[in-house]
PDB file of C-alpha atoms and ligand atoms in Angstrom:
ATOM      1  CA  MET A 156     -21.018   2.604   6.614  1.00 81.00           C
ATOM      2  CA  PRO A 157     -19.884   3.367  10.161  1.00 86.00           C
ATOM      3  CA  VAL A 158     -16.158   3.163  10.823  1.00 96.00           C
ATOM      4  CA  THR A 159     -15.471  -0.049  12.732  1.00 96.00           C
ATOM      5  CA  ILE A 160     -13.543  -0.106  16.003  1.00 98.00           C
ATOM      6  CA  LYS A 161     -11.343  -3.144  16.535  1.00 98.00           C
ATOM      7  CA  ASN A 162     -10.945  -4.758  19.928  1.00 98.00           C
ATOM      8  CA  LYS A 163      -7.818  -6.496  21.212  1.00 97.00           C
ATOM      9  CA  GLU A 164      -8.704  -9.813  19.617  1.00 98.00           C
ATOM     10  CA  HIS A 165      -9.453  -8.216  16.249  1.00 98.00           C
ATOM     11  CA  ILE A 166      -6.123  -6.383  16.399  1.00 98.00           C
ATOM     12  CA  ARG A 167      -4.340  -9.661  17.168  1.00 98.00           C
ATOM     13  CA  CYS A 168      -5.805 -11.165  13.982  1.00 98.00           C
ATOM     14  CA  MET A 169      -4.898  -8.079  11.958  1.00 98.00           C
ATOM     15  CA  MET A 170      -1.330  -8.266  13.258  1.00 98.00           C
ATOM     16  CA  LEU A 171      -1.136 -11.896  12.197  1.00 98.00           C
ATOM     17  CA  ALA A 172      -2.326 -10.977   8.693  1.00 98.00           C
ATOM     18  CA  GLY A 173       0.209  -8.162   8.620  1.00 98.00           C
ATOM     19  CA  GLU A 174       3.039 -10.388   9.743  1.00 98.00           C
ATOM     20  CA  ILE A 175       2.341 -12.821   6.892  1.00 98.00           C
ATOM     21  CA  LEU A 176       2.561  -9.976   4.373  1.00 98.00           C
ATOM     22  CA  ALA A 177       5.777  -8.702   5.941  1.00 98.00           C
ATOM     23  CA  GLU A 178       7.318 -12.165   5.541  1.00 98.00           C
ATOM     24  CA  CYS A 179       6.003 -12.407   1.999  1.00 98.00           C
ATOM     25  CA  GLU A 180       7.579  -9.061   1.240  1.00 98.00           C
ATOM     26  CA  GLN A 181      10.989 -10.440   2.198  1.00 97.00           C
ATOM     27  CA  LEU A 182      10.584 -13.285  -0.299  1.00 98.00           C
ATOM     28  CA  LEU A 183       9.500 -10.925  -3.061  1.00 98.00           C
ATOM     29  CA  LYS A 184      12.337  -8.514  -2.397  1.00 97.00           C
ATOM     30  CA  ASP A 185      14.808 -11.350  -2.938  1.00 97.00           C
ATOM     31  CA  ALA A 186      13.011 -12.553  -6.080  1.00 98.00           C
ATOM     32  CA  ILE A 187      12.865  -9.192  -7.850  1.00 98.00           C
ATOM     33  CA  ARG A 188      15.651  -9.077 -10.424  1.00 98.00           C
ATOM     34  CA  PRO A 189      16.052  -8.637 -14.173  1.00 98.00           C
ATOM     35  CA  GLY A 190      14.400 -11.530 -16.057  1.00 98.00           C
ATOM     36  CA  VAL A 191      11.734 -12.463 -13.537  1.00 98.00           C
ATOM     37  CA  THR A 192       8.134 -12.198 -14.720  1.00 98.00           C
ATOM     38  CA  THR A 193       5.414 -10.530 -12.709  1.00 98.00           C
ATOM     39  CA  LEU A 194       3.489 -13.810 -12.801  1.00 98.00           C
ATOM     40  CA  GLN A 195       6.427 -15.610 -11.172  1.00 98.00           C
ATOM     41  CA  LEU A 196       6.334 -13.059  -8.360  1.00 98.00           C
ATOM     42  CA  ASP A 197       2.589 -13.574  -8.060  1.00 98.00           C
ATOM     43  CA  LYS A 198       3.066 -17.324  -7.661  1.00 98.00           C
ATOM     44  CA  ILE A 199       5.715 -16.883  -4.960  1.00 98.00           C
ATOM     45  CA  ALA A 200       3.319 -14.669  -3.014  1.00 98.00           C
ATOM     46  CA  GLU A 201       0.245 -16.853  -3.461  1.00 98.00           C
ATOM     47  CA  ASP A 202       2.113 -20.037  -2.488  1.00 98.00           C
ATOM     48  CA  PHE A 203       3.556 -18.368   0.594  1.00 98.00           C
ATOM     49  CA  ILE A 204       0.296 -16.797   1.792  1.00 98.00           C
ATOM     50  CA  ARG A 205      -1.580 -20.083   1.357  1.00 98.00           C
ATOM     51  CA  SER A 206       1.229 -22.007   3.081  1.00 98.00           C
ATOM     52  CA  ARG A 207       0.519 -19.904   6.155  1.00 98.00           C
ATOM     53  CA  GLY A 208      -3.148 -20.907   6.110  1.00 98.00           C
ATOM     54  CA  ALA A 209      -4.217 -17.502   4.819  1.00 98.00           C
ATOM     55  CA  VAL A 210      -5.962 -16.352   1.652  1.00 98.00           C
ATOM     56  CA  PRO A 211      -4.737 -13.675  -0.781  1.00 98.00           C
ATOM     57  CA  SER A 212      -7.235 -10.828  -0.328  1.00 98.00           C
ATOM     58  CA  PHE A 213      -7.054  -9.518  -3.881  1.00 98.00           C
ATOM     59  CA  LYS A 214      -7.474 -12.767  -5.794  1.00 98.00           C
ATOM     60  CA  GLY A 215     -10.973 -12.682  -7.265  1.00 97.00           C
ATOM     61  CA  TYR A 216     -11.742  -9.322  -5.625  1.00 97.00           C
ATOM     62  CA  GLY A 217     -13.998  -7.585  -8.141  1.00 96.00           C
ATOM     63  CA  GLY A 218     -12.705 -10.176 -10.610  1.00 96.00           C
ATOM     64  CA  PHE A 219      -9.020  -9.282 -10.164  1.00 98.00           C
ATOM     65  CA  PRO A 220      -7.014 -12.318 -11.304  1.00 97.00           C
ATOM     66  CA  GLY A 221      -3.849 -11.980  -9.203  1.00 98.00           C
ATOM     67  CA  THR A 222      -2.583 -12.316  -5.665  1.00 98.00           C
ATOM     68  CA  LEU A 223      -0.439  -9.243  -6.313  1.00 98.00           C
ATOM     69  CA  CYS A 224      -0.965  -6.014  -8.125  1.00 98.00           C
ATOM     70  CA  THR A 225       2.284  -5.576 -10.058  1.00 98.00           C
ATOM     71  CA  SER A 226       2.653  -2.071 -11.479  1.00 98.00           C
ATOM     72  CA  VAL A 227       5.810  -1.343 -13.476  1.00 98.00           C
ATOM     73  CA  ASN A 228       7.314   2.100 -14.176  1.00 98.00           C
ATOM     74  CA  GLU A 229       4.523   4.451 -15.346  1.00 98.00           C
ATOM     75  CA  GLN A 230       1.885   2.052 -14.011  1.00 98.00           C
ATOM     76  CA  ILE A 231       0.456   3.502 -10.808  1.00 98.00           C
ATOM     77  CA  VAL A 232      -1.656   0.709  -9.351  1.00 98.00           C
ATOM     78  CA  HIS A 233      -3.596  -2.468 -10.153  1.00 98.00           C
ATOM     79  CA  GLY A 234      -1.220  -3.877 -12.750  1.00 98.00           C
ATOM     80  CA  ILE A 235      -2.116  -7.492 -13.537  1.00 98.00           C
ATOM     81  CA  PRO A 236       0.645 -10.104 -13.116  1.00 98.00           C
ATOM     82  CA  GLY A 237       1.601 -11.658 -16.445  1.00 98.00           C
ATOM     83  CA  THR A 238       4.408 -12.584 -18.797  1.00 98.00           C
ATOM     84  CA  ARG A 239       6.195  -9.236 -18.631  1.00 98.00           C
ATOM     85  CA  ARG A 240       9.844  -9.708 -17.680  1.00 98.00           C
ATOM     86  CA  LEU A 241      11.415  -7.089 -15.475  1.00 98.00           C
ATOM     87  CA  VAL A 242      14.515  -5.440 -16.880  1.00 98.00           C
ATOM     88  CA  GLU A 243      17.370  -3.604 -15.235  1.00 98.00           C
ATOM     89  CA  GLY A 244      16.317  -0.062 -14.392  1.00 98.00           C
ATOM     90  CA  ASP A 245      12.587  -0.808 -13.996  1.00 98.00           C
ATOM     91  CA  ILE A 246      10.740   0.047 -10.852  1.00 98.00           C
ATOM     92  CA  ILE A 247       7.890  -2.182  -9.714  1.00 98.00           C
ATOM     93  CA  SER A 248       5.152  -1.448  -7.210  1.00 98.00           C
ATOM     94  CA  ILE A 249       3.781  -4.521  -5.497  1.00 98.00           C
ATOM     95  CA  ASP A 250       0.497  -4.323  -3.628  1.00 98.00           C
ATOM     96  CA  MET A 251      -0.819  -7.323  -1.721  1.00 98.00           C
ATOM     97  CA  GLY A 252      -3.468  -8.323   0.762  1.00 98.00           C
ATOM     98  CA  CYS A 253      -3.825 -11.210   3.187  1.00 98.00           C
ATOM     99  CA  TYR A 254      -6.930 -12.557   4.917  1.00 98.00           C
ATOM    100  CA  ILE A 255      -6.767 -14.811   7.968  1.00 98.00           C
ATOM    101  CA  GLN A 256      -8.983 -15.439  10.982  1.00 98.00           C
ATOM    102  CA  GLY A 257     -11.589 -13.068   9.610  1.00 98.00           C
ATOM    103  CA  PHE A 258      -9.370 -10.022   9.051  1.00 98.00           C
ATOM    104  CA  HIS A 259      -7.298  -8.423   6.304  1.00 98.00           C
ATOM    105  CA  ALA A 260      -3.953  -6.697   5.977  1.00 98.00           C
ATOM    106  CA  ASP A 261      -2.965  -4.587   2.962  1.00 98.00           C
ATOM    107  CA  MET A 262       0.553  -3.500   2.054  1.00 98.00           C
ATOM    108  CA  ALA A 263       2.486  -2.027  -0.869  1.00 98.00           C
ATOM    109  CA  ARG A 264       6.126  -1.329  -1.666  1.00 98.00           C
ATOM    110  CA  THR A 265       8.030  -0.099  -4.713  1.00 98.00           C
ATOM    111  CA  TYR A 266      11.360  -1.712  -5.625  1.00 98.00           C
ATOM    112  CA  GLY A 267      14.092  -0.939  -8.069  1.00 98.00           C
ATOM    113  CA  VAL A 268      15.151  -3.724 -10.449  1.00 98.00           C
ATOM    114  CA  GLY A 269      18.942  -3.781 -10.428  1.00 97.00           C
ATOM    115  CA  GLU A 270      20.438  -0.332 -10.899  1.00 98.00           C
ATOM    116  CA  ILE A 271      17.846   2.450 -11.220  1.00 98.00           C
ATOM    117  CA  SER A 272      18.048   6.154 -12.038  1.00 98.00           C
ATOM    118  CA  PRO A 273      18.605   8.766  -9.323  1.00 98.00           C
ATOM    119  CA  LEU A 274      15.106  10.098 -10.087  1.00 98.00           C
ATOM    120  CA  ALA A 275      13.553   6.658  -9.544  1.00 98.00           C
ATOM    121  CA  GLU A 276      15.526   6.272  -6.293  1.00 98.00           C
ATOM    122  CA  LYS A 277      14.279   9.627  -5.080  1.00 98.00           C
ATOM    123  CA  LEU A 278      10.683   8.860  -6.061  1.00 98.00           C
ATOM    124  CA  ILE A 279      10.694   5.593  -4.102  1.00 98.00           C
ATOM    125  CA  ARG A 280      12.283   7.236  -1.084  1.00 98.00           C
ATOM    126  CA  VAL A 281       9.975  10.268  -1.041  1.00 98.00           C
ATOM    127  CA  THR A 282       6.897   8.054  -1.396  1.00 98.00           C
ATOM    128  CA  GLU A 283       7.961   5.974   1.603  1.00 98.00           C
ATOM    129  CA  GLU A 284       8.873   9.050   3.634  1.00 98.00           C
ATOM    130  CA  SER A 285       5.536  10.688   2.819  1.00 98.00           C
ATOM    131  CA  PHE A 286       3.749   7.765   4.487  1.00 98.00           C
ATOM    132  CA  PHE A 287       5.681   8.438   7.700  1.00 98.00           C
ATOM    133  CA  GLU A 288       4.926  12.165   7.443  1.00 98.00           C
ATOM    134  CA  GLY A 289       1.253  11.196   7.247  1.00 98.00           C
ATOM    135  CA  ILE A 290       1.195   8.746  10.132  1.00 98.00           C
ATOM    136  CA  ALA A 291       2.620  11.370  12.467  1.00 97.00           C
ATOM    137  CA  PHE A 292      -1.070  12.347  12.611  1.00 98.00           C
ATOM    138  CA  ALA A 293      -2.451   8.801  12.809  1.00 98.00           C
ATOM    139  CA  LYS A 294      -3.245   8.982  16.520  1.00 97.00           C
ATOM    140  CA  ALA A 295      -6.383   9.172  18.596  1.00 98.00           C
ATOM    141  CA  GLY A 296      -7.454  12.794  18.926  1.00 98.00           C
ATOM    142  CA  HIS A 297      -6.180  13.849  15.494  1.00 98.00           C
ATOM    143  CA  HIS A 298      -8.418  14.195  12.463  1.00 98.00           C
ATOM    144  CA  LEU A 299      -8.265  12.025   9.388  1.00 98.00           C
ATOM    145  CA  ASN A 300      -7.579  14.821   6.906  1.00 98.00           C
ATOM    146  CA  GLU A 301      -4.380  15.809   8.684  1.00 98.00           C
ATOM    147  CA  ILE A 302      -2.809  12.618   7.342  1.00 98.00           C
ATOM    148  CA  GLY A 303      -3.381  13.363   3.655  1.00 98.00           C
ATOM    149  CA  GLN A 304      -2.449  16.983   4.046  1.00 98.00           C
ATOM    150  CA  ALA A 305       0.939  16.009   5.493  1.00 98.00           C
ATOM    151  CA  ILE A 306       1.522  13.470   2.718  1.00 98.00           C
ATOM    152  CA  GLN A 307       0.713  15.961  -0.019  1.00 98.00           C
ATOM    153  CA  LYS A 308       2.837  18.708   1.507  1.00 98.00           C
ATOM    154  CA  TYR A 309       5.889  16.451   1.700  1.00 98.00           C
ATOM    155  CA  VAL A 310       5.449  15.015  -1.792  1.00 98.00           C
ATOM    156  CA  GLU A 311       4.991  18.403  -3.444  1.00 98.00           C
ATOM    157  CA  ALA A 312       7.897  19.933  -1.514  1.00 98.00           C
ATOM    158  CA  ASN A 313      10.004  17.266  -3.212  1.00 98.00           C
ATOM    159  CA  GLY A 314       8.732  18.150  -6.682  1.00 98.00           C
ATOM    160  CA  PHE A 315       6.393  15.189  -7.181  1.00 98.00           C
ATOM    161  CA  SER A 316       2.605  14.859  -7.292  1.00 98.00           C
ATOM    162  CA  VAL A 317      -0.004  12.823  -5.437  1.00 98.00           C
ATOM    163  CA  VAL A 318      -2.552  10.668  -7.259  1.00 98.00           C
ATOM    164  CA  ARG A 319      -6.123  11.786  -6.549  1.00 97.00           C
ATOM    165  CA  GLU A 320      -8.293   9.041  -8.052  1.00 97.00           C
ATOM    166  CA  TYR A 321      -7.144   6.282  -5.719  1.00 98.00           C
ATOM    167  CA  VAL A 322      -7.093   6.592  -1.954  1.00 98.00           C
ATOM    168  CA  GLY A 323      -6.427   4.612   1.211  1.00 98.00           C
ATOM    169  CA  HIS A 324      -9.243   3.111   3.211  1.00 98.00           C
ATOM    170  CA  GLY A 325     -10.494   1.611   6.409  1.00 98.00           C
ATOM    171  CA  ILE A 326      -9.749  -2.097   6.700  1.00 98.00           C
ATOM    172  CA  GLY A 327     -10.777  -4.972   8.952  1.00 98.00           C
ATOM    173  CA  ARG A 328     -13.267  -7.745   8.273  1.00 98.00           C
ATOM    174  CA  ALA A 329     -13.584  -6.203   4.819  1.00 98.00           C
ATOM    175  CA  LEU A 330     -10.632  -5.271   2.629  1.00 98.00           C
ATOM    176  CA  HIS A 331     -12.127  -1.867   1.928  1.00 97.00           C
ATOM    177  CA  GLU A 332     -14.077  -0.177   4.702  1.00 97.00           C
ATOM    178  CA  ASP A 333     -14.868   3.423   5.481  1.00 97.00           C
ATOM    179  CA  PRO A 334     -13.343   5.946   5.733  1.00 98.00           C
ATOM    180  CA  ALA A 335     -11.593   6.924   2.497  1.00 98.00           C
ATOM    181  CA  VAL A 336      -8.073   8.108   3.336  1.00 98.00           C
ATOM    182  CA  HIS A 337      -7.096  10.813   0.862  1.00 98.00           C
ATOM    183  CA  ASN A 338      -3.429  11.453   0.207  1.00 98.00           C
ATOM    184  CA  TYR A 339      -4.090  15.137  -0.369  1.00 97.00           C
ATOM    185  CA  LYS A 340      -5.848  18.043   1.280  1.00 96.00           C
ATOM    186  CA  VAL A 341      -9.622  17.823   1.257  1.00 97.00           C
ATOM    187  CA  PRO A 342     -12.041  20.335   2.809  1.00 96.00           C
ATOM    188  CA  GLY A 343     -12.689  20.070   6.525  1.00 96.00           C
ATOM    189  CA  ARG A 344     -10.908  18.221   9.275  1.00 96.00           C
ATOM    190  CA  GLY A 345     -12.540  14.878   8.608  1.00 96.00           C
ATOM    191  CA  LEU A 346     -13.226  12.062  11.006  1.00 97.00           C
ATOM    192  CA  LEU A 347     -11.939  12.274  14.575  1.00 98.00           C
ATOM    193  CA  LEU A 348      -9.523   9.359  14.947  1.00 98.00           C
ATOM    194  CA  GLU A 349     -10.194   6.895  17.751  1.00 98.00           C
ATOM    195  CA  ALA A 350      -8.181   4.027  19.172  1.00 98.00           C
ATOM    196  CA  GLY A 351      -9.110   0.776  17.425  1.00 98.00           C
ATOM    197  CA  MET A 352      -9.716   2.261  13.991  1.00 98.00           C
ATOM    198  CA  ALA A 353      -7.668   0.542  11.287  1.00 98.00           C
ATOM    199  CA  LEU A 354      -6.556   2.304   8.123  1.00 98.00           C
ATOM    200  CA  ALA A 355      -4.655   1.268   5.023  1.00 98.00           C
ATOM    201  CA  ILE A 356      -2.623   4.400   4.322  1.00 98.00           C
ATOM    202  CA  GLU A 357      -1.135   4.308   0.849  1.00 98.00           C
ATOM    203  CA  PRO A 358       0.364   7.288  -0.942  1.00 98.00           C
ATOM    204  CA  MET A 359       0.674   6.866  -4.715  1.00 98.00           C
ATOM    205  CA  VAL A 360       3.175   9.372  -6.038  1.00 98.00           C
ATOM    206  CA  ASN A 361       3.994  10.383  -9.613  1.00 98.00           C
ATOM    207  CA  ALA A 362       7.306  11.851 -10.699  1.00 98.00           C
ATOM    208  CA  GLY A 363       5.403  14.095 -13.140  1.00 98.00           C
ATOM    209  CA  GLY A 364       1.809  15.317 -13.120  1.00 98.00           C
ATOM    210  CA  CYS A 365      -0.950  13.742 -11.058  1.00 98.00           C
ATOM    211  CA  GLY A 366      -3.140  12.820 -14.061  1.00 98.00           C
ATOM    212  CA  LEU A 367      -3.811   9.198 -14.926  1.00 98.00           C
ATOM    213  CA  ARG A 368      -5.594   7.004 -17.423  1.00 98.00           C
ATOM    214  CA  LEU A 369      -6.839   3.453 -17.307  1.00 98.00           C
ATOM    215  CA  LEU A 370      -5.487   0.815 -19.686  1.00 98.00           C
ATOM    216  CA  GLN A 371      -7.786  -1.320 -21.849  1.00 97.00           C
ATOM    217  CA  ASP A 372      -7.582  -4.202 -19.362  1.00 96.00           C
ATOM    218  CA  GLY A 373      -9.881  -2.137 -17.151  1.00 96.00           C
ATOM    219  CA  TRP A 374      -7.524  -2.392 -14.159  1.00 98.00           C
ATOM    220  CA  THR A 375      -4.119  -0.881 -14.764  1.00 98.00           C
ATOM    221  CA  ALA A 376      -3.853   2.834 -14.008  1.00 98.00           C
ATOM    222  CA  VAL A 377      -0.914   4.608 -15.651  1.00 98.00           C
ATOM    223  CA  THR A 378       0.382   8.156 -15.447  1.00 98.00           C
ATOM    224  CA  LYS A 379      -1.052  10.350 -18.177  1.00 98.00           C
ATOM    225  CA  ASP A 380       2.341  11.886 -18.927  1.00 98.00           C
ATOM    226  CA  GLY A 381       4.206   8.572 -18.845  1.00 98.00           C
ATOM    227  CA  SER A 382       6.226   9.555 -15.785  1.00 98.00           C
ATOM    228  CA  LEU A 383       7.250   7.013 -13.153  1.00 98.00           C
ATOM    229  CA  SER A 384       4.956   6.248 -10.230  1.00 98.00           C
ATOM    230  CA  ALA A 385       5.573   4.712  -6.803  1.00 98.00           C
ATOM    231  CA  HIS A 386       3.341   3.314  -4.060  1.00 98.00           C
ATOM    232  CA  TYR A 387       3.891   2.680  -0.347  1.00 98.00           C
ATOM    233  CA  GLU A 388       1.314   1.252   2.028  1.00 98.00           C
ATOM    234  CA  ASN A 389       0.954  -0.201   5.488  1.00 98.00           C
ATOM    235  CA  THR A 390      -2.072  -1.255   7.489  1.00 98.00           C
ATOM    236  CA  VAL A 391      -2.192   0.951  10.551  1.00 98.00           C
ATOM    237  CA  VAL A 392      -4.166   0.548  13.792  1.00 98.00           C
ATOM    238  CA  ILE A 393      -4.849   3.792  15.636  1.00 98.00           C
ATOM    239  CA  THR A 394      -4.031   3.899  19.353  1.00 97.00           C
ATOM    240  CA  ASP A 395      -3.660   6.693  21.882  1.00 95.00           C
ATOM    241  CA  GLU A 396       0.088   6.596  21.235  1.00 94.00           C
ATOM    242  CA  ASN A 397       1.969   5.704  18.056  1.00 94.00           C
ATOM    243  CA  PRO A 398      -0.043   3.574  15.636  1.00 97.00           C
ATOM    244  CA  ILE A 399       0.543  -0.159  15.264  1.00 97.00           C
ATOM    245  CA  LEU A 400       1.930  -0.889  11.793  1.00 98.00           C
ATOM    246  CA  THR A 401       0.557  -4.406  11.350  1.00 98.00           C
ATOM    247  CA  THR A 402       2.470  -4.924   8.112  1.00 98.00           C
ATOM    248  CA  MET A 403       5.761  -3.768   9.660  1.00 97.00           C
ATOM    249  CA  PRO A 404       5.941  -5.899  12.789  1.00 92.00           C
ATOM    250  CA  LYS A 405       9.624  -5.162  13.276  1.00 80.00           C
ATOM    251  CA  SER A 406       9.343  -1.420  12.781  1.00 77.00           C
ATOM    252  CA  GLY A 407       9.566  -0.750  16.499  1.00 61.00           C
ATOM    253  CA  ILE A 408       6.715   1.717  15.993  1.00 57.00           C
ATOM    254  CA  MET A 409       4.131   0.363  18.388  1.00 47.00           C
TER     255      MET A 409
HETATM  256 MG1  LIG B 568      -5.086  -0.598   0.011  1.00 55.89          MG
END
């Protein structure tokens, strides 16, 4: 599939979708505490997204049952919301999508539940920072593979590893569009980035090895060695200058 180029109007819609997720994220951040179930978080997010006249992108996508992917501790991505209660010291990755006016936004964050270990703190911080290392190359005139290379370099310099089996992606009218955005070095320079391309850039970082396995539910990916995993994602629109982070409207990076 060709990589789609968004015009001004498309970008306006994508920024609206991103803004809804950013607001939703604030609600979730406040709701995450020991004792809350992942299904309760899912309901908060679904109610909020629908209250804004939008649709949760993930619900029903490929049969996924939730508005959120809720991935706890050694779960990397695609955890299904359910009756699990968060406990002090857990970390939880929340991934969510929003669809409005024909366009999607996609965003993920990892949070600590109450007090967490120094290792968990570092993992969350390095994962977030690796995204910003990557988007230093998310500009017209750069090549796609520079992004993943920068992410991997930063993550490994901090003693962690990058998940290979799941990658970021183009995004727009469809939740998942071309190109695939690897979070690690792949051969070649990759696609030449142009203004108007939109990418969901989403490093998934393990505290231990990069290996994973899939749970019996067919969705939840967990680290093979049981180590903690974190996830950080924003939907990014490429421009000639700094990218627009649609899911971080107050970032000041525009
Ligand atoms: Mg994504």
